[in-house]
CSV table of C-alpha atoms and ligand atoms in Angstrom, one decimal:
chain,number,residue,atom,x,y,z
P,11,MET,CA,0.0,0.0,0.0
P,12,ASN,CA,1.2,3.4,-0.9
P,13,THR,CA,1.0,5.2,2.5
P,14,PHE,CA,2.0,8.7,1.4
P,15,TYR,CA,0.5,10.9,4.0
P,16,HIS,CA,1.0,11.5,7.8
P,17,SER,CA,-0.1,14.1,10.2
P,18,THR,CA,1.8,17.5,10.5
P,19,ARG,CA,1.9,16.7,14.3
P,20,SER,CA,3.3,13.1,14.2
P,21,ALA,CA,4.9,10.9,11.6
P,22,ALA,CA,4.1,7.7,13.5
P,23,ASP,CA,1.1,6.6,11.5
P,24,SER,CA,0.8,6.9,7.7
P,25,VAL,CA,-2.2,6.5,5.4
P,26,THR,CA,-2.9,6.4,1.7
P,27,SER,CA,-4.3,9.4,0.0
P,28,LYS,CA,-7.7,7.8,-0.3
P,29,GLN,CA,-7.7,7.3,3.5
P,30,ALA,CA,-6.6,10.9,4.0
P,31,ILE,CA,-9.4,12.2,1.8
P,32,LEU,CA,-12.0,10.1,3.6
P,33,ALA,CA,-10.8,11.2,7.0
P,34,GLY,CA,-10.2,14.9,6.2
P,35,ILE,CA,-8.2,15.7,9.4
P,36,ALA,CA,-5.7,13.4,11.1
P,37,PRO,CA,-6.8,11.7,14.4
P,38,ASP,CA,-4.4,14.0,16.4
P,39,GLY,CA,-5.9,17.1,14.9
P,40,GLY,CA,-3.0,17.6,12.5
P,41,LEU,CA,-3.2,18.0,8.7
P,42,TYR,CA,-2.1,15.4,6.3
P,43,VAL,CA,1.2,16.0,4.6
P,44,SER,CA,3.7,14.0,2.5
P,45,ASP,CA,7.5,13.9,2.9
P,46,GLU,CA,7.7,12.9,-0.7
P,47,LEU,CA,6.2,16.1,-2.0
P,48,GLY,CA,8.2,17.1,-5.1
P,49,GLU,CA,10.2,13.9,-5.4
P,50,LYS,CA,8.3,13.2,-8.5
P,51,PRO,CA,7.9,16.5,-10.3
P,52,VAL,CA,5.3,17.4,-12.9
P,53,SER,CA,6.8,17.7,-16.4
P,54,LEU,CA,6.6,21.4,-17.4
P,55,GLU,CA,7.0,20.5,-21.0
P,56,ALA,CA,4.1,18.1,-20.9
P,57,VAL,CA,1.9,20.7,-19.1
P,58,CYS,CA,2.7,23.4,-21.7
P,59,ASN,CA,1.4,21.2,-24.5
P,60,ARG,CA,-1.8,20.1,-22.8
P,61,GLY,CA,-5.2,21.4,-21.6
P,62,PHE,CA,-6.5,21.8,-18.1
P,63,ARG,CA,-8.0,18.3,-17.8
P,64,GLU,CA,-4.8,16.5,-18.7
P,65,THR,CA,-2.8,18.7,-16.4
P,66,ALA,CA,-5.3,18.0,-13.6
P,67,THR,CA,-4.8,14.3,-14.2
P,68,ASP,CA,-1.0,14.7,-14.0
P,69,VAL,CA,-1.0,16.9,-10.9
P,70,LEU,CA,-3.5,14.7,-9.0
P,71,GLY,CA,-1.5,11.6,-10.0
P,72,THR,CA,1.6,13.0,-8.4
P,73,LEU,CA,-0.2,14.2,-5.2
P,74,LEU,CA,-2.6,11.2,-4.8
P,75,PRO,CA,-0.4,8.3,-5.9
P,76,ASP,CA,-2.8,5.5,-4.9
P,77,TYR,CA,-5.5,6.6,-7.4
P,78,THR,CA,-5.0,4.9,-10.7
P,79,ALA,CA,-4.7,7.0,-13.9
P,80,ASP,CA,-8.1,5.6,-15.0
P,81,GLU,CA,-9.7,6.5,-11.7
P,82,LEU,CA,-8.4,10.0,-11.9
P,83,ALA,CA,-9.4,10.5,-15.6
P,84,GLY,CA,-12.9,9.6,-14.6
P,85,CYS,CA,-12.9,12.1,-11.7
P,86,VAL,CA,-11.5,14.8,-14.0
P,87,ASP,CA,-14.1,14.2,-16.7
P,88,ALA,CA,-16.9,14.5,-14.1
P,89,ALA,CA,-15.5,17.5,-12.3
P,90,TYR,CA,-14.4,19.7,-15.2
P,91,GLY,CA,-17.1,19.2,-17.8
P,92,ALA,CA,-20.0,21.1,-19.3
P,93,GLN,CA,-20.9,22.7,-15.9
P,94,TRP,CA,-18.1,25.2,-16.5
P,95,ASP,CA,-18.9,28.1,-18.7
P,96,SER,CA,-15.4,28.5,-20.1
P,97,GLU,CA,-13.8,25.9,-22.4
P,98,ALA,CA,-10.4,26.7,-20.7
P,99,ILE,CA,-12.0,26.0,-17.2
P,100,CYS,CA,-9.7,28.6,-15.6
P,101,PRO,CA,-8.8,31.1,-18.3
P,102,VAL,CA,-6.0,33.7,-18.0
P,103,THR,CA,-6.9,37.2,-19.4
P,104,PRO,CA,-4.9,40.5,-19.5
P,105,LEU,CA,-5.1,42.8,-16.5
P,106,GLY,CA,-3.2,45.9,-17.7
P,107,THR,CA,0.5,44.8,-17.7
P,108,ASP,CA,-0.4,41.9,-15.4
P,109,TRP,CA,-2.6,38.8,-15.8
P,110,LEU,CA,-5.9,37.7,-14.3
P,111,LEU,CA,-6.4,34.0,-13.5
P,112,GLU,CA,-10.2,33.6,-13.6
P,113,LEU,CA,-11.2,30.9,-11.2
P,114,TYR,CA,-14.9,31.6,-11.2
P,115,HIS,CA,-16.3,29.9,-14.3
P,116,GLY,CA,-17.8,26.9,-12.4
P,117,PRO,CA,-21.4,26.2,-11.4
P,118,THR,CA,-21.4,28.5,-8.4
P,119,CYS,CA,-19.2,31.3,-9.8
P,120,ALA,CA,-16.5,31.2,-7.2
P,121,PHE,CA,-13.1,29.6,-6.9
P,122,LYS,CA,-14.3,26.9,-4.4
P,123,ASP,CA,-15.8,25.1,-7.4
P,124,VAL,CA,-12.3,24.0,-8.6
P,125,ALA,CA,-11.9,21.9,-5.5
P,126,LEU,CA,-15.5,21.1,-4.6
P,127,GLN,CA,-16.4,19.7,-8.0
P,128,MET,CA,-13.4,17.3,-7.6
P,129,LEU,CA,-13.5,16.3,-3.9
P,130,PRO,CA,-16.8,14.4,-4.2
P,131,GLN,CA,-15.4,12.4,-7.1
P,132,LEU,CA,-12.3,11.6,-5.2
P,133,MET,CA,-14.5,10.5,-2.2
P,134,ARG,CA,-16.7,8.4,-4.5
P,135,VAL,CA,-13.7,6.5,-5.7
P,136,ALA,CA,-12.1,6.2,-2.2
P,137,ARG,CA,-15.3,4.7,-0.8
P,138,VAL,CA,-15.1,1.7,-3.1
P,139,GLY,CA,-13.7,-1.0,-1.0
P,140,ASP,CA,-14.7,0.9,2.1
P,141,GLY,CA,-18.4,0.6,1.4
P,142,ARG,CA,-19.7,3.1,4.0
P,143,LYS,CA,-21.9,5.9,2.9
P,144,ILE,CA,-20.7,9.4,3.5
P,145,MET,CA,-22.9,12.3,4.7
P,146,VAL,CA,-21.0,15.6,4.4
P,147,VAL,CA,-22.2,18.2,6.9
P,148,THR,CA,-21.2,21.9,6.5
P,149,ALA,CA,-22.1,25.2,8.0
P,150,THR,CA,-21.8,28.1,5.6
P,151,SER,CA,-21.7,31.8,5.8
P,152,GLY,CA,-22.7,31.9,2.1
P,153,ASP,CA,-20.3,30.6,-0.5
P,154,THR,CA,-18.9,27.2,0.5
P,155,GLY,CA,-22.4,25.8,1.1
P,156,LYS,CA,-23.6,26.2,-2.4
P,157,ALA,CA,-20.3,24.9,-3.9
P,158,ALA,CA,-20.5,21.8,-1.7
P,159,LEU,CA,-24.2,21.2,-2.6
P,160,ASP,CA,-23.4,21.4,-6.3
P,161,GLY,CA,-20.3,19.2,-6.1
P,162,PHE,CA,-21.9,16.4,-4.1
P,163,ALA,CA,-25.4,16.5,-5.8
P,164,GLY,CA,-26.0,13.2,-7.4
P,165,VAL,CA,-22.7,11.6,-6.5
P,166,GLU,CA,-23.2,8.0,-5.6
P,167,GLY,CA,-22.8,6.9,-2.0
P,168,THR,CA,-22.6,10.4,-0.7
P,169,GLY,CA,-25.0,13.0,0.7
P,170,VAL,CA,-24.6,16.6,1.7
P,171,THR,CA,-26.3,18.6,4.4
P,172,VAL,CA,-25.8,22.4,4.6
P,173,PHE,CA,-26.8,24.8,7.4
P,174,TYR,CA,-26.8,28.6,7.0
P,175,PRO,CA,-27.8,31.3,9.4
P,176,HIS,CA,-31.4,32.4,8.8
P,177,GLY,CA,-31.6,35.9,7.4
P,178,LYS,CA,-27.9,36.4,7.4
P,179,VAL,CA,-26.8,35.4,3.9
P,180,SER,CA,-27.5,37.5,0.8
P,181,ASP,CA,-30.7,36.8,-1.1
P,182,ILE,CA,-28.7,35.5,-4.1
P,183,GLN,CA,-26.7,33.2,-1.9
P,184,ARG,CA,-29.9,31.9,-0.2
P,185,LEU,CA,-31.5,31.2,-3.6
P,186,GLN,CA,-28.4,29.4,-4.8
P,187,MET,CA,-28.8,27.0,-2.0
P,188,VAL,CA,-32.5,26.6,-1.6
P,189,THR,CA,-33.0,25.8,-5.3
P,190,GLN,CA,-30.4,23.0,-5.3
P,191,LEU,CA,-31.6,19.9,-7.2
P,192,GLY,CA,-30.6,16.4,-6.2
P,193,GLY,CA,-32.0,13.5,-4.2
P,194,ASN,CA,-29.0,13.4,-1.9
P,195,VAL,CA,-28.9,17.1,-0.7
P,196,ALA,CA,-30.4,18.7,2.3
P,197,VAL,CA,-30.5,22.5,3.2
P,198,CYS,CA,-31.7,24.1,6.4
P,199,ALA,CA,-31.7,27.7,7.7
P,200,VAL,CA,-30.8,28.0,11.4
P,201,ARG,CA,-32.2,30.6,13.8
P,202,GLY,CA,-28.8,32.1,15.0
P,203,THR,CA,-25.5,33.3,13.7
P,204,PHE,CA,-22.9,31.6,11.4
P,205,ASP,CA,-20.9,30.8,14.5
P,206,ASP,CA,-23.9,29.1,16.1
P,207,CYS,CA,-24.2,26.9,13.0
P,208,GLN,CA,-20.5,26.1,12.9
P,209,ASP,CA,-20.3,25.4,16.7
P,210,GLU,CA,-23.2,23.0,16.4
P,211,VAL,CA,-21.8,21.2,13.4
P,212,LYS,CA,-18.6,20.7,15.4
P,213,ARG,CA,-20.7,19.3,18.2
P,214,ILE,CA,-22.5,17.0,15.8
P,215,PHE,CA,-19.1,15.6,14.6
P,216,SER,CA,-18.2,14.8,18.2
P,217,ASP,CA,-21.5,13.2,19.1
P,218,ARG,CA,-20.6,9.6,19.7
P,219,GLU,CA,-24.2,8.4,20.1
P,220,LEU,CA,-25.2,9.9,16.8
P,221,ALA,CA,-22.1,8.4,15.2
P,222,ALA,CA,-23.0,4.9,16.6
P,223,ARG,CA,-26.6,5.1,15.4
P,224,LEU,CA,-25.5,6.2,11.9
P,225,ALA,CA,-22.7,3.5,11.9
P,226,GLU,CA,-25.4,0.8,12.3
P,227,LYS,CA,-26.9,2.0,9.0
P,228,GLY,CA,-23.5,2.1,7.4
P,229,VAL,CA,-23.3,5.9,7.3
P,230,VAL,CA,-20.3,8.0,8.4
P,231,LEU,CA,-20.3,11.8,8.8
P,232,SER,CA,-17.6,13.8,7.0
P,233,SER,CA,-16.7,17.4,6.3
P,234,ALA,CA,-15.7,19.0,3.1
P,235,ASN,CA,-13.3,21.3,4.9
P,236,SER,CA,-10.6,23.2,3.0
P,237,ILE,CA,-7.9,21.3,5.0
P,238,ASN,CA,-8.8,18.1,3.2
P,239,VAL,CA,-6.0,17.0,0.8
P,240,GLY,CA,-8.8,16.3,-1.7
P,241,ARG,CA,-9.5,20.0,-1.8
P,242,LEU,CA,-5.9,21.2,-1.7
P,243,ALA,CA,-4.6,18.9,-4.5
P,244,PRO,CA,-7.1,20.1,-7.3
P,245,GLN,CA,-6.1,23.7,-6.6
P,246,VAL,CA,-2.5,23.0,-7.7
P,247,THR,CA,-3.7,22.4,-11.2
P,248,TYR,CA,-4.5,26.0,-12.1
P,249,TYR,CA,-1.1,27.2,-11.1
P,250,PHE,CA,0.5,24.9,-13.7
P,251,ASP,CA,-2.3,25.4,-16.3
P,252,SER,CA,-2.1,29.2,-16.0
P,253,TYR,CA,1.6,29.0,-16.6
P,254,ALA,CA,1.0,26.9,-19.6
P,255,GLN,CA,-1.5,29.4,-21.0
P,256,LEU,CA,1.1,32.2,-20.6
P,257,VAL,CA,3.8,30.1,-22.4
P,258,ARG,CA,1.3,29.5,-25.2
P,259,ARG,CA,0.5,33.2,-25.5
P,260,GLY,CA,4.2,33.9,-25.8
P,261,ALA,CA,4.2,36.0,-22.6
P,262,VAL,CA,6.6,33.6,-20.7
P,263,ARG,CA,9.4,31.4,-22.0
P,264,MET,CA,9.2,27.9,-20.6
P,265,GLY,CA,11.3,27.8,-17.4
P,266,GLU,CA,11.0,31.5,-16.7
P,267,GLU,CA,9.8,32.4,-13.2
P,268,VAL,CA,6.4,34.1,-12.6
P,269,THR,CA,4.8,35.7,-9.6
P,270,PHE,CA,1.3,35.0,-8.2
P,271,CYS,CA,-0.8,37.2,-6.0
P,272,VAL,CA,-3.5,35.4,-4.1
P,273,PRO,CA,-6.5,36.8,-2.1
P,274,THR,CA,-6.2,34.7,1.1
P,275,GLY,CA,-8.4,33.5,3.9
P,276,ASN,CA,-7.8,30.0,5.1
P,277,PHE,CA,-4.4,29.8,3.2
P,278,GLY,CA,-5.6,26.9,1.0
P,279,ASP,CA,-5.3,28.7,-2.3
P,280,VAL,CA,-1.9,30.2,-1.8
P,281,LEU,CA,-0.6,26.9,-0.2
P,282,ALA,CA,-1.5,25.2,-3.5
P,283,GLY,CA,0.9,27.7,-5.2
P,284,TYR,CA,3.6,26.5,-2.8
P,285,TYR,CA,2.9,22.9,-3.7
P,286,ALA,CA,3.1,23.8,-7.4
P,287,LYS,CA,6.5,25.2,-6.8
P,288,ARG,CA,7.6,22.1,-5.0
P,289,LEU,CA,6.3,20.1,-8.0
P,290,GLY,CA,8.6,22.0,-10.3
P,291,LEU,CA,6.7,25.1,-11.4
P,292,PRO,CA,9.0,28.2,-11.8
P,293,VAL,CA,7.5,30.5,-9.2
P,294,ARG,CA,9.4,33.6,-8.1
P,295,ARG,CA,7.1,34.8,-5.4
P,296,LEU,CA,3.7,34.1,-3.9
P,297,ILE,CA,2.1,37.3,-2.6
P,298,VAL,CA,-0.4,36.7,0.3
P,299,ALA,CA,-3.1,39.4,0.0
P,300,SER,CA,-5.3,39.9,3.1
P,301,ASN,CA,-8.3,42.3,3.8
P,302,ALA,CA,-8.6,44.2,7.1
P,303,ASN,CA,-8.3,40.8,8.9
P,304,ASN,CA,-4.6,41.1,8.3
P,305,VAL,CA,-3.3,38.5,10.7
P,306,LEU,CA,-1.2,36.9,7.9
P,307,THR,CA,0.4,40.2,6.9
P,308,ASP,CA,1.5,40.7,10.5
P,309,PHE,CA,2.6,37.1,10.8
P,310,LEU,CA,4.8,37.2,7.6
P,311,THR,CA,6.2,40.5,8.7
P,312,THR,CA,7.0,39.7,12.4
P,313,GLY,CA,7.0,35.9,12.7
P,314,THR,CA,4.3,36.1,15.4
P,315,TYR,CA,0.9,34.8,14.6
P,316,ASP,CA,-1.6,36.5,16.9
P,317,ARG,CA,-5.3,35.8,16.6
P,318,ARG,CA,-6.1,38.0,19.7
P,319,ARG,CA,-7.6,40.9,17.7
P,320,ASP,CA,-10.9,42.4,16.6
P,321,PHE,CA,-12.7,40.5,13.9
P,322,HIS,CA,-13.7,42.8,10.9
P,323,LYS,CA,-16.7,42.1,8.8
P,324,THR,CA,-15.6,43.3,5.3
P,325,ILE,CA,-16.9,43.4,1.7
P,326,SER,CA,-14.6,40.4,0.9
P,327,PRO,CA,-16.3,38.0,3.4
P,328,SER,CA,-14.7,34.8,2.2
P,329,MET,CA,-11.4,36.2,3.6
P,330,ASP,CA,-12.8,37.2,7.0
P,331,ILE,CA,-10.8,34.7,8.9
P,332,LEU,CA,-8.5,34.9,11.9
P,333,VAL,CA,-7.2,31.4,12.0
P,334,SER,CA,-5.8,30.3,8.6
P,335,SER,CA,-5.8,26.5,9.1
P,336,ASN,CA,-3.8,25.5,6.1
P,337,LEU,CA,-0.8,27.6,7.4
P,338,GLU,CA,0.0,24.6,9.6
P,339,ARG,CA,1.2,22.7,6.5
P,340,LEU,CA,3.6,25.5,5.5
P,341,LEU,CA,5.0,25.5,9.1
P,342,TYR,CA,5.6,21.8,8.7
P,343,PHE,CA,7.6,22.2,5.5
P,344,ALA,CA,9.4,25.3,6.5
P,345,SER,CA,10.6,23.6,9.7
P,346,GLU,CA,11.8,20.6,7.6
P,347,GLY,CA,9.2,18.3,9.0
P,348,ASP,CA,9.5,19.2,12.7
P,349,CYS,CA,6.3,17.6,14.0
P,350,GLU,CA,7.2,18.5,17.6
P,351,LEU,CA,7.6,22.2,16.7
P,352,VAL,CA,4.3,22.2,14.8
P,353,SER,CA,2.5,20.5,17.7
P,354,SER,CA,3.8,23.0,20.2
P,355,LEU,CA,2.9,26.0,17.9
P,356,MET,CA,-0.6,24.7,17.5
P,357,ALA,CA,-1.0,24.1,21.2
P,358,ASP,CA,0.1,27.7,21.8
P,359,LEU,CA,-2.5,28.9,19.3
P,360,ALA,CA,-5.2,26.9,21.0
P,361,GLU,CA,-4.3,27.8,24.5
P,362,LYS,CA,-2.9,31.4,24.2
P,363,GLY,CA,-4.1,32.5,20.8
P,364,VAL,CA,-0.6,33.3,19.7
P,365,TYR,CA,2.7,31.6,18.6
P,366,THR,CA,6.1,32.7,17.3
P,367,VAL,CA,7.9,30.8,14.6
P,368,PRO,CA,11.7,30.4,14.9
P,369,GLU,CA,13.7,32.7,12.7
P,370,ARG,CA,15.3,30.0,10.6
P,371,ALA,CA,11.9,28.8,9.4
P,372,MET,CA,10.7,32.3,9.0
P,373,ASP,CA,13.6,33.1,6.7
P,374,LYS,CA,12.6,30.1,4.5
P,375,ILE,CA,9.0,31.3,4.4
P,376,ARG,CA,10.0,34.9,3.6
P,377,GLY,CA,12.2,33.7,0.7
P,378,LEU,CA,9.1,32.8,-1.2
P,379,PHE,CA,6.1,34.5,0.4
P,380,ALA,CA,5.5,38.3,0.3
P,381,CYS,CA,2.4,40.0,1.8
P,382,GLY,CA,0.2,43.0,1.9
P,383,CYS,CA,-3.4,44.0,2.9
P,384,ALA,CA,-6.2,46.2,1.8
P,385,ASP,CA,-9.1,47.6,3.8
P,386,ASP,CA,-12.6,48.1,2.4
P,387,GLY,CA,-11.8,51.7,1.2
P,388,ASP,CA,-8.8,50.4,-0.8
P,389,THR,CA,-10.9,47.6,-2.2
P,390,ARG,CA,-13.7,49.9,-3.4
P,391,GLU,CA,-11.1,52.2,-5.0
P,392,THR,CA,-9.4,49.3,-6.8
P,393,ILE,CA,-12.7,48.0,-8.2
P,394,LEU,CA,-13.5,51.5,-9.5
P,395,ASN,CA,-10.0,52.2,-11.0
P,396,THR,CA,-9.7,48.7,-12.5
P,397,TRP,CA,-13.0,49.3,-14.3
P,398,ARG,CA,-12.2,52.8,-15.3
P,399,GLU,CA,-8.6,52.3,-16.4
P,400,LEU,CA,-8.5,48.7,-17.6
P,401,ASP,CA,-12.1,47.9,-18.5
P,402,VAL,CA,-11.9,44.9,-16.3
P,403,LEU,CA,-14.7,44.3,-13.7
P,404,ILE,CA,-13.5,42.5,-10.6
P,405,ASP,CA,-15.1,41.3,-7.4
P,406,PRO,CA,-14.0,42.6,-3.9
P,407,HIS,CA,-11.8,39.5,-3.1
P,408,THR,CA,-9.9,39.9,-6.4
P,409,ALA,CA,-9.7,43.7,-5.8
P,410,VAL,CA,-7.9,43.0,-2.5
P,411,ALA,CA,-5.3,41.0,-4.4
P,412,LYS,CA,-5.0,43.7,-7.1
P,413,HIS,CA,-4.5,46.4,-4.6
P,414,VAL,CA,-1.7,44.5,-2.9
P,415,LEU,CA,-0.1,43.5,-6.2
P,416,ASP,CA,0.0,47.1,-7.3
P,417,ALA,CA,2.0,48.1,-4.3
P,418,PHE,CA,4.9,45.9,-5.4
P,419,PRO,CA,7.3,47.4,-7.9
P,420,ALA,CA,7.7,45.4,-11.1
P,421,ASP,CA,10.3,42.7,-10.6
P,422,GLY,CA,10.8,41.7,-14.2
P,423,THR,CA,8.5,38.6,-13.9
P,424,GLU,CA,5.1,38.2,-15.4
P,425,ARG,CA,2.6,38.6,-12.6
P,426,VAL,CA,-0.7,36.7,-12.2
P,427,CYS,CA,-3.5,38.0,-10.0
P,428,LEU,CA,-5.8,35.2,-8.9
P,429,SER,CA,-9.5,36.1,-9.4
P,430,THR,CA,-11.7,34.1,-7.0
P,431,ALA,CA,-15.3,35.2,-7.6
P,432,SER,CA,-17.5,36.6,-10.3
P,433,PRO,CA,-18.2,40.3,-9.7
P,434,TYR,CA,-21.8,39.4,-10.1
P,435,LYS,CA,-21.7,37.3,-7.0
P,436,PHE,CA,-21.2,40.6,-5.1
P,437,SER,CA,-23.2,42.9,-7.4
P,438,SER,CA,-24.3,45.3,-4.7
P,439,ASP,CA,-20.8,46.0,-3.3
P,440,VAL,CA,-19.4,46.2,-6.8
P,441,LEU,CA,-22.1,48.6,-7.9
P,442,SER,CA,-21.6,50.9,-4.9
P,443,ALA,CA,-17.8,50.9,-5.5
P,444,LEU,CA,-18.6,52.1,-9.0
P,445,GLY,CA,-20.5,55.0,-7.4
P,446,GLU,CA,-24.1,53.8,-7.9
P,447,ALA,CA,-26.8,54.0,-5.2
P,448,VAL,CA,-27.9,50.5,-4.1
P,449,ASP,CA,-30.2,51.3,-1.2
P,450,GLY,CA,-33.3,49.1,-1.1
P,451,MET,CA,-32.3,47.2,-4.2
P,452,ASN,CA,-32.5,43.4,-4.0
P,453,GLY,CA,-29.8,41.1,-5.5
P,454,PHE,CA,-31.4,40.8,-9.0
P,455,ALA,CA,-32.0,44.6,-9.3
P,456,CYS,CA,-28.3,45.0,-8.5
P,457,MET,CA,-27.3,42.4,-11.1
P,458,ASP,CA,-29.5,44.1,-13.7
P,459,THR,CA,-28.1,47.5,-12.9
P,460,LEU,CA,-24.5,46.3,-13.0
P,461,GLU,CA,-25.1,44.8,-16.5
P,462,HIS,CA,-26.6,48.1,-17.6
P,463,ARG,CA,-23.9,50.2,-16.1
P,464,THR,CA,-20.9,48.2,-17.5
P,465,GLY,CA,-22.2,46.5,-20.6
P,466,THR,CA,-21.1,43.1,-19.2
P,467,THR,CA,-23.3,40.1,-18.7
P,468,ALA,CA,-24.2,38.3,-15.5
P,469,PRO,CA,-23.4,34.6,-15.6
P,470,ALA,CA,-26.4,32.4,-16.4
P,471,GLN,CA,-25.8,30.4,-13.2
P,472,LEU,CA,-26.8,33.6,-11.2
P,473,SER,CA,-29.3,35.4,-13.4
P,474,GLY,CA,-31.2,32.2,-14.1
P,475,LEU,CA,-31.9,31.8,-10.3
P,476,ARG,CA,-34.9,34.0,-10.5
P,477,ALA,CA,-36.8,31.4,-12.6
P,478,GLU,CA,-35.9,28.5,-10.3
P,479,ARG,CA,-38.2,26.8,-7.8
P,480,VAL,CA,-37.5,26.9,-4.1
P,481,LEU,CA,-37.1,23.3,-3.0
P,482,HIS,CA,-35.7,23.7,0.6
P,483,ASP,CA,-37.6,25.8,3.0
P,484,ASP,CA,-36.7,24.2,6.4
P,485,VAL,CA,-35.8,26.5,9.3
P,486,CYS,CA,-34.8,25.1,12.6
P,487,ASP,CA,-33.3,26.1,16.0
P,488,ARG,CA,-29.8,25.1,16.8
P,489,GLU,CA,-30.9,22.3,19.1
P,490,ARG,CA,-32.7,20.6,16.1
P,491,MET,CA,-29.6,20.5,13.8
P,492,GLY,CA,-28.5,17.0,14.9
P,493,GLY,CA,-32.0,15.7,14.3
P,494,PHE,CA,-32.1,17.3,10.9
P,495,VAL,CA,-28.8,15.5,9.9
P,496,GLU,CA,-30.1,12.2,11.1
P,497,SER,CA,-33.4,12.5,9.2
P,498,ALA,CA,-31.5,13.6,6.1
P,499,CYS,CA,-29.3,10.5,6.3
P,500,ALA,CA,-32.5,8.3,6.6
P,501,ARG,CA,-34.0,10.0,3.6
P,502,VAL,CA,-30.9,10.1,1.4
P,503,PHE,CA,-29.6,6.6,2.1
P,504,LEU,CA,-32.9,4.8,2.3
K,16,LIG,C1,-12.5,30.9,0.0
K,16,LIG,C2,-12.3,32.2,-0.8
K,16,LIG,C3,-11.0,32.9,-0.7
K,16,LIG,C4,-9.9,32.5,0.2
K,16,LIG,O1,-9.3,31.3,-0.1
K,16,LIG,P1,-8.5,30.4,0.9
K,16,LIG,O2,-8.1,29.2,0.3
K,16,LIG,O3,-9.4,30.2,2.1
K,16,LIG,O4,-7.3,31.3,1.3
K,16,LIG,C5,-10.9,34.0,-1.5
K,16,LIG,N1,-11.9,34.5,-2.3
K,16,LIG,C6,-13.1,33.8,-2.4
K,16,LIG,C7,-14.1,34.4,-3.3
K,16,LIG,C8,-13.3,32.6,-1.7
K,16,LIG,O5,-14.5,32.0,-1.8
């Protein structure tokens, strides 16, 4: 057996990538990593002569070595097919003298689709030989829930239950979820906040009696969390594929280094860039762009990670995060696999809310990672200027990255700004950044006005929502969430 992965906190037990994907997190609370990362590089020459799907198969084959080429090809076909509204899947387009990597052409119009269209397929294959049915349970503040619903809908042997805070997601985000088709999906609004939803989902995962009742029926609960290697690995693909697109355009010579700037929350996206470099992609720098929740900017500058600070609600909500979970993997690699150090840093974070990384490891990190941040004012200004000066309409998350990238002087490399959501997903904030009044307008009115104002077109996945039927209208109190999951399992896996 190819046991490739072990925990960041202990190398004692190792598992296959299929086992790591089914488990999500290691039993000791660590994240699954491989010491063989980069030993088998991805061929740059092959990538430059291929499309997104073949590159995905190559990259996944390297990171998930116990999947066969046939298994992966099947997963790739299912994940990156006609549900994408771009032939290229993740096209690269000009952004002034830089480049925009558009990661939002999937079914839910945000970058989470790249991973969440693939993870269910990887789980479907991993389950064969295991046999248990998997119910994925997630709490969402808006975006991840829909991407998980769409990815898992109709995937054999799996189900998905999504909870969102009642009245606290945008009308478009709610419609995206409550119109979801599929016999294996369940959606419920919860009277409470996002934190209530998330805390209760955590409790549900630790409820042994519930787990025992479900086990009798052959069902196991799982999360589609961004720390799962099955979410991380697919994101490595677009770093390679965007590089290949630049080579084919003649913007980059094969082998020449490029810089990527990444709007960052949980550190999954930018960590995938680090993995790409380890697999042989010529990367000069990875710029970590944060919003007003700039805990990573401070960390990369000082070496101290300190979550004891005010939480800011911003117009780039998917980056409103104080604990960037995937950073633990970078700490593992930067400390050359020092599980003891990682364990003690994570214990400090849990107990004191702060930790400091030794200078030697920080030097390594700073050799590749740069950083910067943008507040909401900077973000709005960047949306406006990018539209005015470059004729490119960007969403607030992308604008954070563009603002940060613009602050760096040109370094002679081609620079790629990752674009993580369609501007139409955040029509109201984008419109108001363009100077339009939005008071009292609902999501569709904002979408229409944005089309009118800019002469661009809203993606059909979003504008088509107004014609769709509401299929999920459950609302419950926090105490009822466990019961909702159990009845969803009974219905889905009948
Ligand atoms: C999730 C998300 C991010 C942040 O990505 P991480 O992998 O959590 O760093 C940025 N932008 C959008 C639109 C997202 O949905």
